[in-house]
Amino acid sequence: MELTIAKKLKLNDGRLIPQLGLGVWQTRAGPTCEAAVLAALEAGYRHIDTAAMYGNEESVGAAVRASGIPREGIFVTTKLWNSDHGNPERALEASLRKLKMNYVDLYLIHYPVRQRNRSWRALEALQAGGKARSIGVSNFTITHLNELLAETNTVPAVNQVEFHPYLYQRELLDFCARRGIAVEAYSPLTKGARLKDPKLIGIARKYSKSTAQILIRWALQHGLVVIPKSANRKRIVENADVFDFEISAADMQLLDGFNENLRTCWDPTDAP
Ligand SMILES: NC(=O)c1ccc[n+]([C@@H]2O[C@H](COP(=O)([O-])OP(=O)(O)OC[C@H]3O[C@@H](n4cnc5c(N)ncnc54)[C@H](OP(=O)(O)O)[C@@H]3O)[C@@H](O)[C@H]2O)c1
């Protein structure tokens, strides 16, 4: 399995997404966020995951420009926040103004609120107009996806959901694979909640890697897009240093068995 930091996956609309990205939720807007994004770009990341709700789109845009890397060389995701479903077009315009960009690579419905299917049609129009190169969803369960597929015309390119060995959503992964929807793993480090789990430490020791690196590599080997967050240069570099080893099939199975349905973020299973 040839994984590298430059590896991209092909989305169902033909576009490419770098498999490893930097998440910036809770990374403070301003110098902190700019430094984190710049550090990631220097370390070879080419994919940044932000959202209108994170309040740091200006900083992401500033860092992308400061990097000197052409805009086309960096994959930028932002998201439609729950209170903006009344006018997704205006919401994306506001995000683009903050990013100082004329398009995003990926625009996601952040959470399956009630108006989601109507909003999806607006996202289809935004994609057709070129403001969002790819469109997708986040926090959608199989029920939400089935409903969307039945009522609308475009299959989402991506479903971004919480995913790590402690929340191994096998059924959702299989469902998305069958329909050509790429799964993006958010909170891949369990937000730190299980980084000191002795079972995980045991596996990390075996590969001389950190527990965070094992979780990121596990996601990559499952074919997921993975977007660990760090605001710390050393850990940003550490999280990308996962391409010089491979987790064995037996240890992948062991990690799969860690599932405990742990949700460190929100639980969309009962979103109507
Ligand atoms: N669509 C959604 O609803 C949704 C929800 C949640 C998250 N997300 C996206 O997914 C991204 C990642 O998820 P997340 O931020 O929830 O959590 P995460 O990536 O699982 O964990 C981040 C936490 O782990 C720490 N950390 C990072 N690297 C580490 C390392 N090598 N060793 C030890 N600790 C480390 C970070 O602290 P430091 O910063 O101090 O390093 C931070 O406290 C978000 O930033 C966001 O872009 C999306």
Coordinates of N, CA and C in Angstrom, one line a residue, residues 47 60 74 84 94 112 126 139 152 157 162-163 170 203 209 221 234 237 239 245 252:
H47 N -4.0 20.4 2.3 CA -5.4 20.3 2.5 C -5.7 20.9 3.9
V60 N -7.1 31.3 7.8 CA -6.7 30.3 6.8 C -6.3 30.9 5.5
I74 N -3.5 24.0 -3.2 CA -4.0 23.7 -1.8 C -5.5 23.5 -1.9
D84 N -27.4 29.1 8.7 CA -27.3 29.8 7.4 C -28.0 29.0 6.3
A94 N -20.0 34.9 1.9 CA -19.4 35.4 3.1 C -18.1 34.7 3.5
P112 N -26.7 17.6 9.7 CA -28.0 17.3 9.0 C -29.2 18.0 9.7
L126 N -24.3 26.0 -6.6 CA -23.0 26.7 -6.3 C -21.9 25.9 -7.0
N139 N -21.5 14.7 9.1 CA -22.4 14.2 10.2 C -23.6 13.5 9.7
T152 N -32.7 13.9 -4.2 CA -31.9 14.9 -4.9 C -31.1 14.2 -6.0
A157 N -19.9 14.2 -2.7 CA -18.5 13.7 -3.0 C -17.9 13.1 -1.7
E162 N -17.2 11.7 12.5 CA -16.2 11.3 13.5 C -15.8 9.8 13.2
F163 N -14.5 9.6 13.2 CA -14.1 8.2 12.8 C -12.7 7.9 13.4
R170 N -18.2 0.9 10.7 CA -18.0 0.0 9.6 C -19.2 0.0 8.6
I203 N 0.5 -1.0 20.9 CA 0.7 -1.0 19.4 C 1.7 0.0 19.0
K209 N 6.2 4.4 17.2 CA 5.5 5.6 16.8 C 4.7 6.1 17.9
Q221 N -4.9 3.8 6.2 CA -4.9 2.4 5.6 C -6.3 1.9 5.4
K234 N 5.3 21.3 16.4 CA 5.9 20.0 16.5 C 4.9 18.8 16.3
V237 N 3.9 18.5 12.6 CA 5.0 17.7 11.8 C 4.8 16.2 12.2
N239 N 2.3 14.5 13.1 CA 1.1 13.9 12.6 C 1.2 13.6 11.1
F245 N 6.1 3.7 7.7 CA 5.8 2.4 8.3 C 4.4 2.0 7.9
M252 N -4.1 -4.0 12.3 CA -5.3 -3.3 11.9 C -6.6 -3.9 12.4

